[in-house]
Each structure stands twice: as structure tokens, then as C-alpha cells.
Amino acid sequence: MATTAAPTGGARNGAGPEWGGFEENIQGGGSAVIDMENMDDTSGSSFEDMGELHQRLREEEVDADADTDAAAAEEEDGEFLGMKGFKGQLSRQVADQMWQAGKRQASRGFSLYANIDILRPYFDVEPAQVRSRLLESMIPIKMVNFPQKIAGELYGPLMLVFTLVAILLHGMKTSDTIIREGTLMGTAIGTCFGYWLGVSSFIYFLAYLCNAQITMLQMLALLGYGLFGHCIVLFITYNIHLHALFYLFWLLVGGLSTMRMVAVLVSRTVGPTQRLLLCGTLAALHMLFLLYLHFAYHKVVEGILDTLEGPNIPPIQRVPRDIPAMLPAARLPTTILNATAKAIAVTLQSH
Amino acid sequence: MAEAEESPGDPGTASPRPLFAGLSDITISQDIPVEGEITIPIRSRIREFDSSTLNESVHNTIMRDLKAVGKKFMHVLYPRKSNTLLRDWDLWGPLILCVTLALMLQRDPADSEKDGGPHFAEVFVIVWFGAVTITLNSKLLGGNISFFQSLCVLGYCILPLTVAMLICRLVLLAGPGPVNFMVRLFVVIVMFAWSIVASTAFLADSQPPNRRALAVYPVFLFYFVISWMILTFTPQ
């Protein structure tokens, strides 16, 4: 069974005493590098050798088992294992190296692009900080002579947007809003995230035009915290259905949070025209959004149309409905808009 | 020798993991297979199990997975501080629960004009994307939990709400009415609280102690939305 291609293992017959010397070669090295001289001996000795090689390299033992099974099967056949064994081990080694290289590249690429650690500094907050920022978002500061500090974090704004989504969902459900060609959840998420991201980007663009000192992150944080007022107003008025109450809260709470944002922007902008443009746009968008959220997703029941006839009838006829007992078929969005427009007209005329 | 190297991940001998260091006290006998992986991403023992479980009958495979899922259901229903859900995470349970919930919550396609109920896909997307968002949030806040462990815990803790859905459906068979609504409201509130307690029991240890409230709040919102969908469900 001499293998002519294996100078060192030429005299091996798979006999017992030869094992000791071979193992000595392997174990004496103590390095992870495969010694090519030992690679070409296969006849019946590959079982423990491969096992130890793989253990040293910390490769998967399945290969060793597969090889031992293959080698054990080949042992039975016997004769000329030399070249086949050599190629087998060589190809295995190459395959291992390719696997390692591929894995290294993949993990490098993954850690580069899918690294959420990029966002980690923006979530570095404590609960006490979040609480204080929420309260501060309702307090407009008078000092506009030097730039006011804006906390650049994303946890608070993100949670406020999600809270607004939840409140909107609650409001839509209790007023039986029907969305065609869409879903309630999708509409709520789209509206809230669209407002937060879209209006932030738009105001950032205007700030760039007006030469205001604000970054995109700060704008996102500012507008996000400004939604706290919206959350409060909607939470209260979706549960207590009083028209006058909504207008009071709209002006008071919405106005406070808008004034806070306006004060911060004014402190960071120079020039009266720029200040007017930037802050006017933001104030208009913020207040109108609250109005929109209230009226578009909180339908007024049919009863209010009766109040358009005479001034003696009290205008407050809204009934909270949790379960649609009997829905008339004509609940179309156009009736909502008509009712909204009429309701606004009535209240404007009556005040 | 070879068998020893093939042994399933004995926690005591694997490379150090600061979070689960206490697990070295727990001994796992050799014949209980470990279904999930701990947070180490490198070592993959999956291939060993393929070779040893490939030849067993399908019945054995399914029963083993079902038993694991059932065991985790028990852990959710009686939440104690245990590491089972985290150590042996799997996503079968969340999938079963999510599909059940979505099937029961979907509106009748013939009546799509009248009811504002969700579609099957909507519930599915809400559950999975909500869980992904919460996981990302807890990781960004500095949590020590891996992605799939968090998904596993959040998915399994939907079990009380699924039970609430079943109860609500049964109660609705009795006919609508204010008493009906109060019963359903009570059931949903209790199950909602149970879900939050269960998920907090599992997730709380993985967060830094002063930020637990920040990590629990989105979980609260998530289960609130699901509870709301269950409470306002009306069959046509």
C-alpha cells in the first residue's frame, strides 16, 4: 500500500505502531497551520488526524464525521487511496478557507450597512429627561436673543408619534370612520408619520432658505415634541364630545405648543421677514393639522344637521358610539366633509 | 471523544456571556435537545441536529416542536422570572398566535363596506412590524437582548390577548348589548394587563435598570393597539 506520491508516508501500512509517530508530528506542531507534509497520508489514519485538525482550527465537526465516514468506507476498499485522499483533503482545506473568507466579507458588509449603532446616540435618554422635555414643550420661552437649546434625541418624538397613531385609531373606531381603498391602521400611521417627517423636512428646507440655525435632527425633535399638545387635545376631545371644549383646547394647548416651537425658531433666525415666513408657516401647519385630525377622523352624527334649522336647539348632539348597531349604507366620506363644513359654518355664525 | 465534541451547547463550557452567566449553574442533560441559540452568533450547532434528527419520524419532530411551544405557553400564562423563553427561543408560537388572531379578527370580505375591521394582512403586519419596532427600540436603548429573543417574547405574550379574542367571540354569540360590552371590556383589560406583566417579566432584566420605563412604554402601546382591535371587533 505504498503511496508513491507521499514521500513521508510511503512505508505506512496503517499498522498500529506507526500511529504514534504520526500523532507526534501533529501534536508536536501546536500550531493551527496545516502541515502539508502530513496531508497526503490517508490510508486508514485520517479519522483521528482530521478530528484533531478540525478541533484545532475550531471548524465544524460535521466535516470530520463526514470525512471519517467516507474514509472508513474507503478503508474497506483498500488499495490506492493516495492521490484521492490527498486531493480530498486539499479540496476540503480550500473549501474551508473559502467559507471563512466569505463569512468574513459578509459580516463586514453587514456590520457596515445594517448597523443600528448609527442611531444609538439619539436614543441615549433617561426617563426623567423625557418627562422634563415633554413638560417644557408646552412652555414657551420669552428669551429670543440667543439661540435656545434643542435636545437632539429621537426617542421622545418617535414615541409621541406612535401615541398619536394609537389615539387616532381610538378616535376613528369610536366614530366609525370608514376608509375605502385602505385600512384604518395604514391611514393612521401614514398620517402621523407623514406629518412628522414631511413637515419637518419642509420647515427644514424653509429654514435653509431663511438662513436659520437648525439641523434636521433638531427640527425632527422639535416637531416631535410639539405633537405632545396634539396628543393631549385629541385624547380628551375624542372622549368628551363637546365642540366648544375642542376649540378651547385647540387654542390653549395647541397654541402653547406652537408658541414654544415658534419661540425656538425665532431665537435661531435673524431678520424679521425670515422670522415671519418660517414661524408663520410652522404655526399655520401645526394648528391646522390639529383641526384636521379632529374633524376628519371624528365624524359628527346626523343629529347636528338638525341644529342647522333653528338656533333654539342646542348644537351639541354628539353621541359616542362604540359598537355600530345599525349602520346606514350611506356613510360616505363626502357626508363627513359636508357635515364638517356645515358644522364649522354654523359655529362660526353662532359665535 | 467525538460525541463529547458533538454535545449540544452546554452553557457552562461555551465562551463567556455576561448576561446568561447564571446559566452555568443549570445543567442540561445530554438528551434534551436545545432548540434555540443563546446570543452567540458564531457557533452554529444546527448541522449536528440535522444529521441526528433527519432520520426520525415526522411525528417525533412535530411532537417535539409542539411540546416546546406548549411549554412556553405555560410560561407565559404563569409568568415567573425564568429564562426559558429567552434561552430556547423559537418563532413557531408567535406565528401560530398571530395567524389565529388575524383569522379571527378579519372582516368578512363580502361586507367590506360596512365594517371598519382589519384585513388579515393588516393584523399580521401590525403584529410583526410592531414587534420589530419594539425590539429595535429596546436594542437602541442599550438592551442586552438579541433580536429574535425579543421577537419570541413579544410574540408569545400575545397569548392572553388571543384567549381574550376567543372569549369575546363566544360572548358576542349571546347578542349585542351594554352588558355584553362591559363583559368584553373587562376581559380585554384583564388580558391586556396580563400580557404586559408577562412580557415585562421576561424583558425587564435585559434593560439597564433606569431605563425600564422607556422600554416598557412601546410594549404598552403595542398591546393597547391589539386590545383595541379585539375589543372593537364585531362580527357581521
Coordinates of C-alpha atoms in Angstrom, one line a residue:
Chain A
M1 CA 0.0 0.0 0.0
A2 CA 2.9 2.3 -0.6
T3 CA 1.8 5.6 -1.9
T4 CA 4.3 6.9 -4.4
A5 CA 3.1 10.4 -4.1
A6 CA 3.7 10.6 -0.5
P7 CA 7.3 10.5 0.4
T8 CA 6.9 10.7 4.1
G9 CA 4.1 8.3 4.5
G10 CA 5.4 5.9 1.9
A11 CA 6.1 3.0 4.2
R12 CA 2.8 3.2 6.1
N13 CA 0.6 0.3 6.1
G14 CA -1.9 1.5 8.6
A15 CA -0.2 -0.5 11.2
G16 CA -0.5 0.3 14.9
P17 CA 2.9 1.4 15.9
E18 CA 3.0 3.9 13.1
W19 CA 0.2 5.9 14.6
G20 CA 2.2 7.1 17.5
G21 CA 4.8 8.8 15.3
F22 CA 2.2 10.4 13.1
E23 CA 0.3 11.8 16.0
E24 CA 3.5 13.2 17.4
N25 CA 4.0 15.1 14.2
I26 CA 0.6 16.7 14.5
Q27 CA 0.6 17.4 18.2
G28 CA 4.2 18.5 18.4
G29 CA 3.5 21.3 16.0
G30 CA 1.0 23.0 18.2
S31 CA 0.0 25.5 15.5
A32 CA -3.2 26.0 13.6
V33 CA -1.4 25.7 10.3
I34 CA -2.0 22.5 8.4
D35 CA 1.3 20.9 7.7
M36 CA 1.1 19.9 4.1
E37 CA 3.5 17.1 4.5
N38 CA 1.1 15.3 6.7
M39 CA -1.8 15.9 4.4
D40 CA -1.1 13.1 1.9
D41 CA -1.3 10.2 4.3
T42 CA -4.8 9.0 4.3
S43 CA -4.8 5.2 4.5
G44 CA -6.8 4.4 7.5
S45 CA -5.3 7.2 9.6
S46 CA -7.5 10.1 8.7
F47 CA -10.0 9.5 11.4
E48 CA -8.2 10.9 14.4
D49 CA -6.0 13.2 12.4
M50 CA -8.8 15.1 10.8
G51 CA -10.6 15.2 14.1
E52 CA -7.7 16.9 15.7
L53 CA -7.0 19.2 12.8
H54 CA -10.5 20.4 12.9
Q55 CA -10.6 20.7 16.6
R56 CA -7.5 22.9 16.4
L57 CA -9.0 25.1 13.8
R58 CA -12.4 25.1 15.6
E59 CA -14.2 24.0 12.5
E60 CA -17.5 22.2 12.5
E61 CA -17.1 18.6 13.4
V62 CA -19.6 17.5 10.8
D63 CA -16.9 17.6 8.2
A64 CA -14.7 15.4 10.3
D65 CA -17.6 13.0 10.8
A66 CA -18.4 13.1 7.1
D67 CA -14.7 12.5 6.3
T68 CA -14.3 9.8 8.8
D69 CA -17.3 8.0 7.4
A70 CA -16.0 8.4 3.9
A71 CA -12.5 7.4 4.9
A72 CA -13.8 4.5 6.9
A73 CA -15.8 3.4 3.8
E74 CA -12.7 3.7 1.7
E75 CA -10.6 1.7 4.1
E76 CA -12.6 -1.3 3.3
D77 CA -11.8 -1.0 -0.4
G78 CA -8.2 -0.6 0.4
E79 CA -5.6 -0.1 -2.2
F80 CA -4.7 3.2 -3.8
L81 CA -6.0 5.9 -1.6
G82 CA -3.0 8.1 -2.0
M83 CA -4.0 10.6 -4.7
K84 CA -7.7 10.6 -4.0
G85 CA -7.1 11.2 -0.3
F86 CA -4.6 13.9 -1.0
K87 CA -7.0 15.7 -3.3
G88 CA -9.8 15.2 -0.9
Q89 CA -8.1 16.8 2.0
L90 CA -6.7 19.6 -0.2
S91 CA -10.1 20.4 -1.6
R92 CA -11.6 20.3 1.9
Q93 CA -9.0 22.8 3.0
V94 CA -9.7 25.1 0.1
A95 CA -13.4 24.9 0.8
D96 CA -12.8 25.7 4.4
Q97 CA -10.8 28.7 3.5
M98 CA -13.3 30.0 1.0
W99 CA -16.0 29.6 3.6
Q100 CA -14.0 31.6 6.1
A101 CA -13.3 34.3 3.6
G102 CA -16.9 34.6 2.5
K103 CA -18.1 34.7 6.1
R104 CA -15.7 37.4 6.9
Q105 CA -16.8 39.6 4.0
A106 CA -20.4 39.1 4.6
S107 CA -20.1 40.0 8.3
R108 CA -18.1 43.1 7.4
G109 CA -20.7 44.2 4.9
F110 CA -23.5 43.5 7.3
S111 CA -21.9 45.5 10.1
L112 CA -21.3 48.4 7.8
Y113 CA -24.8 48.8 6.4
A114 CA -27.1 47.2 8.9
N115 CA -25.6 48.8 11.9
I116 CA -28.2 50.2 14.1
D117 CA -25.5 51.7 16.3
I118 CA -25.7 54.7 14.0
L119 CA -28.9 55.6 15.7
R120 CA -27.8 54.7 19.2
P121 CA -26.7 58.2 20.3
Y122 CA -30.1 59.6 19.6
F123 CA -31.7 57.2 22.0
D124 CA -29.5 57.9 24.9
V125 CA -32.1 59.3 27.3
E126 CA -33.3 58.8 30.8
P127 CA -37.0 58.8 31.8
A128 CA -36.5 61.9 33.8
Q129 CA -35.2 63.8 30.8
V130 CA -38.1 62.6 28.6
R131 CA -40.5 63.8 31.2
S132 CA -39.0 67.2 31.6
R133 CA -38.8 67.7 27.9
L134 CA -42.4 66.8 27.5
L135 CA -43.4 69.4 30.0
E136 CA -41.1 72.0 28.5
S137 CA -42.6 71.6 25.1
M138 CA -45.7 73.3 26.5
I139 CA -43.9 76.3 27.9
P140 CA -42.9 79.0 25.5
I141 CA -39.8 80.8 26.5
K142 CA -39.6 84.5 26.1
M143 CA -35.8 84.8 25.5
V144 CA -35.3 85.1 21.8
N145 CA -32.0 87.0 21.9
F146 CA -29.7 84.0 21.8
P147 CA -30.3 80.5 20.3
Q148 CA -32.3 78.3 22.6
K149 CA -31.1 74.7 23.1
I150 CA -32.9 71.9 21.4
A151 CA -32.3 68.4 22.6
G152 CA -31.4 66.2 19.7
E153 CA -33.0 62.9 20.6
L154 CA -35.4 60.7 18.7
Y155 CA -36.9 58.5 21.4
G156 CA -39.4 61.1 22.7
P157 CA -40.6 62.2 19.2
L158 CA -40.9 58.6 18.0
M159 CA -43.0 57.5 21.0
L160 CA -45.2 60.6 20.7
V161 CA -45.9 59.8 17.0
F162 CA -46.8 56.2 17.9
T163 CA -49.0 57.5 20.7
L164 CA -50.7 59.8 18.3
V165 CA -51.3 56.8 16.0
A166 CA -52.9 54.9 18.9
I167 CA -55.1 57.9 19.8
L168 CA -56.1 58.4 16.2
L169 CA -57.1 54.7 15.9
H170 CA -59.2 55.0 19.0
G171 CA -60.9 58.1 17.6
M172 CA -61.5 56.5 14.2
K173 CA -63.0 53.4 15.8
T174 CA -65.4 55.2 18.1
S175 CA -66.7 57.4 15.3
D176 CA -67.0 54.6 12.8
T177 CA -64.8 56.1 10.2
I178 CA -64.8 54.0 7.1
I179 CA -61.8 54.1 4.9
R180 CA -62.3 52.9 1.4
E181 CA -59.3 51.5 -0.5
G182 CA -57.2 51.5 2.6
T183 CA -57.1 50.4 6.2
L184 CA -57.6 52.3 9.4
M185 CA -54.2 51.4 10.7
G186 CA -52.5 52.3 7.5
T187 CA -54.2 55.7 7.4
A188 CA -53.4 56.5 10.9
I189 CA -49.7 55.6 10.6
G190 CA -49.4 57.3 7.2
T191 CA -51.0 60.5 8.5
C192 CA -48.9 60.8 11.7
F193 CA -45.6 59.8 10.2
G194 CA -46.2 61.7 7.1
Y195 CA -46.9 64.8 9.1
W196 CA -43.9 64.4 11.3
L197 CA -41.4 63.6 8.6
G198 CA -42.9 65.7 5.8
V199 CA -43.5 68.9 7.7
S200 CA -40.1 68.6 9.4
S201 CA -38.4 68.3 6.1
F202 CA -40.4 71.2 4.7
I203 CA -39.7 73.5 7.6
Y204 CA -36.0 72.5 7.4
F205 CA -36.0 73.5 3.8
L206 CA -37.6 76.8 4.6
A207 CA -35.1 77.2 7.4
Y208 CA -32.3 76.7 4.9
L209 CA -33.8 79.4 2.8
C210 CA -34.2 81.7 5.7
N211 CA -30.8 81.0 7.0
A212 CA -31.9 79.7 10.3
Q213 CA -29.6 77.8 12.6
I214 CA -31.2 74.5 12.9
T215 CA -30.3 71.0 11.9
M216 CA -32.6 68.3 10.6
L217 CA -32.3 66.2 13.7
Q218 CA -33.2 69.3 15.9
M219 CA -36.2 70.0 13.6
L220 CA -37.4 66.5 13.9
A221 CA -37.1 66.6 17.7
L222 CA -38.8 70.0 17.9
L223 CA -41.8 69.0 15.9
G224 CA -42.0 65.6 17.5
Y225 CA -42.2 67.1 21.0
G226 CA -44.7 69.6 19.6
L227 CA -47.1 66.7 18.9
F228 CA -47.4 66.3 22.7
G229 CA -50.0 69.0 22.7
H230 CA -51.9 67.3 19.9
C231 CA -51.9 64.1 21.8
I232 CA -53.4 65.7 24.9
V233 CA -56.1 67.6 22.9
L234 CA -57.2 64.6 20.9
F235 CA -57.2 62.2 23.8
I236 CA -59.5 64.5 25.7
T237 CA -61.8 65.5 22.9
Y238 CA -62.2 62.1 21.4
N239 CA -63.7 61.0 24.7
I240 CA -65.6 64.1 25.7
H241 CA -67.5 65.2 22.7
L242 CA -68.0 68.9 23.2
H243 CA -67.5 71.3 20.4
A244 CA -66.7 74.3 22.5
L245 CA -64.3 72.3 24.6
F246 CA -62.4 71.3 21.5
Y247 CA -62.0 74.8 20.3
L248 CA -60.9 75.9 23.8
F249 CA -58.2 73.2 23.9
W250 CA -57.2 73.8 20.3
L251 CA -56.4 77.4 21.1
L252 CA -55.0 76.9 24.5
V253 CA -52.9 73.7 24.3
G254 CA -52.3 73.8 20.6
G255 CA -51.4 77.4 20.9
L256 CA -48.9 76.8 23.7
S257 CA -47.0 74.1 21.9
T258 CA -47.0 76.2 18.7
M259 CA -45.7 79.2 20.5
R260 CA -42.9 77.2 22.1
M261 CA -41.8 76.0 18.7
V262 CA -42.1 79.5 17.2
A263 CA -40.1 81.0 20.1
V264 CA -37.3 78.5 19.5
L265 CA -37.2 79.1 15.8
V266 CA -37.3 82.9 16.3
S267 CA -34.3 82.7 18.6
R268 CA -32.4 80.9 15.8
T269 CA -33.4 83.1 12.9
V270 CA -32.2 86.6 12.0
G271 CA -34.3 89.2 10.2
P272 CA -38.0 90.0 10.5
T273 CA -39.1 88.7 7.1
Q274 CA -37.4 85.4 7.6
R275 CA -38.8 85.0 11.1
L276 CA -42.3 85.8 9.8
L277 CA -42.1 83.4 7.0
L278 CA -40.7 80.5 8.9
C279 CA -42.7 80.8 12.1
G280 CA -45.9 81.7 10.2
T281 CA -45.7 78.6 8.1
L282 CA -45.0 76.4 11.1
A283 CA -47.7 77.8 13.2
A284 CA -50.3 77.5 10.4
L285 CA -49.4 73.9 9.6
H286 CA -49.3 72.9 13.2
M287 CA -52.7 74.4 14.2
L288 CA -54.4 73.3 11.0
F289 CA -53.1 69.7 11.5
L290 CA -54.9 69.5 14.9
L291 CA -58.0 70.9 13.3
Y292 CA -57.8 68.4 10.5
L293 CA -57.2 65.4 12.9
H294 CA -60.2 66.3 14.9
F295 CA -62.7 66.8 12.1
A296 CA -61.6 64.4 9.5
Y297 CA -61.5 61.4 11.8
H298 CA -64.2 62.2 14.3
K299 CA -67.4 62.2 12.5
V300 CA -70.3 64.2 13.7
V301 CA -73.5 62.2 13.9
E302 CA -76.5 63.0 11.9
G303 CA -78.2 64.9 14.8
I304 CA -76.1 68.0 14.3
L305 CA -77.6 68.6 10.9
D306 CA -80.9 69.1 12.6
T307 CA -79.4 72.0 14.5
L308 CA -78.9 73.9 11.3
E309 CA -82.6 74.6 11.2
G310 CA -83.0 76.7 14.3
P311 CA -80.9 78.5 16.9
N312 CA -83.0 77.2 19.8
I313 CA -81.9 73.7 19.5
P314 CA -78.6 73.1 21.4
P315 CA -75.8 72.4 19.0
I316 CA -74.3 69.6 21.0
Q317 CA -75.8 66.3 19.9
R318 CA -72.9 64.1 19.5
V319 CA -73.2 60.5 20.8
P320 CA -70.2 58.3 21.3
R321 CA -70.8 55.0 19.5
D322 CA -68.5 52.1 20.3
I323 CA -70.4 49.4 18.5
P324 CA -72.1 50.1 15.2
A325 CA -75.5 48.7 15.9
M326 CA -77.1 49.7 12.7
L327 CA -75.1 51.4 10.1
P328 CA -76.9 53.1 7.3
A329 CA -75.5 52.3 4.0
A330 CA -74.7 55.9 3.0
R331 CA -71.8 56.5 5.3
L332 CA -69.6 58.0 2.6
P333 CA -66.7 60.3 3.2
T334 CA -68.5 63.1 1.4
T335 CA -71.1 63.3 4.0
I336 CA -68.4 63.6 6.6
L337 CA -66.9 66.6 4.7
N338 CA -70.3 68.1 4.2
A339 CA -71.2 67.8 7.8
T340 CA -67.8 69.2 8.8
A341 CA -68.2 72.2 6.6
K342 CA -71.7 72.9 7.8
A343 CA -70.7 72.5 11.4
I344 CA -67.9 74.9 11.0
A345 CA -70.2 77.3 9.3
V346 CA -72.8 77.0 12.0
T347 CA -70.4 77.5 14.8
L348 CA -68.7 80.4 13.1
Q349 CA -72.1 82.0 12.6
S350 CA -73.3 81.4 16.0
H351 CA -70.3 82.9 17.8
Chain B
M1 CA -14.4 11.9 22.1
A2 CA -16.3 12.7 19.0
E3 CA -19.5 12.5 21.0
A4 CA -18.3 15.0 23.5
E5 CA -17.5 17.4 20.8
E6 CA -20.9 17.0 19.3
S7 CA -22.7 17.7 22.6
P8 CA -25.4 20.3 22.4
G9 CA -24.4 23.7 23.7
D10 CA -23.6 23.1 27.3
P11 CA -23.8 26.6 28.7
G12 CA -21.0 26.0 31.2
T13 CA -18.3 25.3 28.6
A14 CA -19.2 27.8 25.9
S15 CA -17.4 31.2 25.6
P16 CA -18.4 33.7 28.3
R17 CA -21.7 35.5 28.0
P18 CA -22.1 38.2 30.7
L19 CA -25.9 38.2 30.6
F20 CA -26.5 34.5 31.0
A21 CA -23.6 33.8 33.3
G22 CA -26.0 32.3 35.8
L23 CA -26.9 29.6 33.4
S24 CA -23.7 27.8 34.1
D25 CA -25.5 26.6 37.3
I26 CA -28.2 25.0 35.3
T27 CA -27.2 21.5 34.0
I28 CA -28.8 20.2 30.8
S29 CA -28.7 16.5 30.5
Q30 CA -27.4 15.3 27.2
D31 CA -30.6 14.0 25.8
I32 CA -32.7 17.2 26.0
P33 CA -32.2 19.0 22.7
V34 CA -31.7 22.7 22.8
E35 CA -33.9 24.3 20.3
G36 CA -32.8 27.9 20.3
E37 CA -29.5 29.6 20.5
I38 CA -28.1 31.9 23.0
T39 CA -26.7 35.3 22.0
I40 CA -23.6 33.9 20.4
P41 CA -23.9 34.3 16.7
I42 CA -20.9 32.3 15.6
R43 CA -21.2 28.8 16.7
S44 CA -23.9 27.0 14.8
R45 CA -24.9 23.6 16.0
I46 CA -27.7 23.3 13.6
R47 CA -25.9 20.9 11.4
E48 CA -25.4 18.4 14.1
F49 CA -29.0 18.2 14.8
D50 CA -29.8 17.8 11.1
S51 CA -27.7 14.7 11.0
S52 CA -29.2 13.3 14.1
T53 CA -32.8 14.3 13.7
L54 CA -33.1 13.8 10.0
N55 CA -33.9 10.1 10.3
E56 CA -36.6 10.3 12.9
S57 CA -40.2 10.2 12.0
V58 CA -42.2 13.3 11.2
H59 CA -44.4 12.6 14.2
N60 CA -41.4 12.8 16.5
T61 CA -40.3 16.1 15.0
I62 CA -43.7 17.7 15.2
M63 CA -44.4 16.5 18.7
R64 CA -41.1 17.8 19.9
D65 CA -41.7 21.2 18.5
L66 CA -45.3 21.3 19.7
K67 CA -44.2 20.3 23.2
A68 CA -41.7 23.1 23.2
V69 CA -44.3 25.6 22.1
G70 CA -46.7 24.3 24.7
K71 CA -44.1 24.6 27.5
K72 CA -43.5 28.2 26.5
F73 CA -47.3 28.9 26.6
M74 CA -47.3 27.7 30.2
H75 CA -44.5 30.0 31.0
V76 CA -46.5 32.9 29.6
L77 CA -49.6 32.0 31.4
Y78 CA -47.8 31.8 34.7
P79 CA -45.1 34.4 34.3
R80 CA -42.2 33.9 36.7
K81 CA -38.8 35.2 36.3
S82 CA -37.4 32.5 34.1
N83 CA -35.1 32.3 31.2
T84 CA -36.8 29.6 29.2
L85 CA -38.4 31.9 26.7
L86 CA -35.1 33.7 26.2
R87 CA -32.8 30.7 26.2
D88 CA -34.7 28.5 23.8
W89 CA -36.4 31.0 21.6
D90 CA -38.4 29.9 18.7
L91 CA -40.9 31.6 16.5
W92 CA -43.4 28.9 16.0
G93 CA -45.6 30.0 18.9
P94 CA -45.8 33.7 17.7
L95 CA -46.6 32.5 14.2
I96 CA -49.5 30.3 15.4
L97 CA -50.8 33.0 17.7
C98 CA -50.6 35.7 15.0
V99 CA -52.3 33.6 12.4
T100 CA -55.1 32.6 14.8
L101 CA -55.6 36.2 15.9
A102 CA -55.6 37.5 12.3
L103 CA -58.0 34.8 11.1
M104 CA -60.5 35.7 13.9
L105 CA -60.2 39.4 13.5
Q106 CA -60.5 39.7 9.8
R107 CA -63.6 41.1 8.4
D108 CA -65.9 39.2 6.2
P109 CA -64.9 40.0 2.6
A110 CA -68.5 40.3 1.4
D111 CA -69.3 43.0 3.9
S112 CA -66.2 45.2 3.3
E113 CA -68.2 48.3 3.0
K114 CA -69.9 48.3 6.3
D115 CA -67.3 47.3 8.8
G116 CA -64.1 49.1 9.6
G117 CA -62.4 45.9 10.7
P118 CA -58.9 44.9 9.7
H119 CA -57.9 42.6 7.0
F120 CA -55.9 39.5 7.7
A121 CA -52.7 41.1 6.3
E122 CA -53.2 44.2 8.4
V123 CA -53.2 42.3 11.7
F124 CA -50.2 40.3 10.6
V125 CA -48.3 43.4 9.6
I126 CA -49.2 45.2 12.8
V127 CA -48.0 42.4 15.0
W128 CA -44.8 41.7 13.2
F129 CA -43.7 45.2 12.5
G130 CA -44.8 46.3 15.9
A131 CA -42.6 43.6 17.4
V132 CA -39.7 44.6 15.2
T133 CA -40.0 48.2 16.1
I134 CA -40.1 47.5 19.8
T135 CA -37.1 45.2 19.5
L136 CA -35.1 47.9 17.7
N137 CA -36.1 50.4 20.3
S138 CA -35.0 48.2 23.2
K139 CA -31.7 47.5 21.5
L140 CA -31.1 51.2 20.8
L141 CA -31.8 52.0 24.5
G142 CA -29.0 49.7 25.4
G143 CA -30.7 46.4 26.0
N144 CA -28.8 43.1 26.2
I145 CA -31.3 41.1 24.3
S146 CA -30.9 39.7 20.8
F147 CA -33.3 40.4 18.0
F148 CA -35.0 37.0 17.8
Q149 CA -35.3 36.6 21.6
S150 CA -37.2 39.8 21.8
L151 CA -39.5 38.8 18.9
C152 CA -40.1 35.5 20.6
V153 CA -41.1 37.0 23.9
L154 CA -43.4 39.7 22.4
G155 CA -45.0 37.1 20.2
Y156 CA -45.6 34.6 23.0
C157 CA -47.1 37.3 25.2
I158 CA -49.9 37.8 22.7
L159 CA -51.3 34.5 24.1
P160 CA -53.6 36.2 26.7
L161 CA -55.0 38.5 24.1
T162 CA -55.7 35.6 21.8
V163 CA -57.6 34.0 24.7
A164 CA -59.5 37.3 25.1
M165 CA -60.4 37.2 21.5
L166 CA -61.9 33.7 21.8
I167 CA -63.8 34.7 24.9
C168 CA -65.1 37.8 23.1
R169 CA -66.3 35.8 20.2
L170 CA -68.1 33.5 22.5
V171 CA -69.7 36.3 24.4
L172 CA -70.8 38.0 21.2
L173 CA -72.8 35.0 20.3
A174 CA -75.1 36.0 23.1
G175 CA -76.1 39.1 21.2
P176 CA -75.1 42.8 21.4
G177 CA -75.9 45.0 24.4
P178 CA -74.3 47.1 27.1
V179 CA -73.8 44.2 29.5
N180 CA -72.2 42.3 26.6
F181 CA -69.8 45.2 26.1
M182 CA -68.9 45.6 29.7
V183 CA -68.0 41.9 30.0
R184 CA -65.9 42.1 26.9
L185 CA -64.2 45.3 28.1
F186 CA -63.4 43.7 31.4
V187 CA -62.0 40.6 29.8
V188 CA -59.8 42.5 27.4
I189 CA -58.5 44.8 30.1
V190 CA -57.5 41.9 32.3
M191 CA -55.8 40.1 29.4
F192 CA -54.1 43.3 28.3
A193 CA -52.6 43.7 31.8
W194 CA -51.6 40.1 31.9
S195 CA -49.8 40.4 28.5
I196 CA -47.9 43.5 29.8
V197 CA -46.9 41.8 33.1
A198 CA -45.8 38.7 31.3
S199 CA -43.6 40.5 28.7
T200 CA -42.2 42.8 31.4
A201 CA -41.2 39.8 33.5
F202 CA -39.2 38.4 30.6
L203 CA -37.8 41.6 29.1
A204 CA -37.1 43.7 32.2
D205 CA -33.8 42.0 33.0
S206 CA -32.3 42.8 29.7
Q207 CA -32.6 46.6 30.0
P208 CA -30.4 48.9 32.1
P209 CA -32.3 49.4 35.3
N210 CA -33.0 53.1 35.0
R211 CA -34.5 52.8 31.5
R212 CA -37.0 50.1 32.0
A213 CA -39.9 52.5 31.7
L214 CA -38.6 53.7 28.4
A215 CA -38.5 50.2 27.1
V216 CA -41.9 49.1 28.5
Y217 CA -43.9 52.0 27.1
P218 CA -43.8 50.9 23.5
V219 CA -44.8 47.4 24.6
F220 CA -47.8 49.0 26.3
L221 CA -48.7 50.9 23.1
F222 CA -48.4 47.7 21.0
Y223 CA -50.6 45.6 23.2
F224 CA -53.0 48.5 23.5
V225 CA -53.5 48.6 19.8
I226 CA -54.1 44.9 19.6
S227 CA -56.5 45.0 22.5
W228 CA -58.3 47.8 20.8
M229 CA -58.7 45.8 17.6
I230 CA -60.1 42.9 19.7
L231 CA -62.5 45.0 21.7
T232 CA -64.0 46.8 18.7
F233 CA -64.4 43.6 16.7
T234 CA -68.0 43.0 15.6
P235 CA -68.9 40.0 13.5
Q236 CA -71.2 40.7 10.7

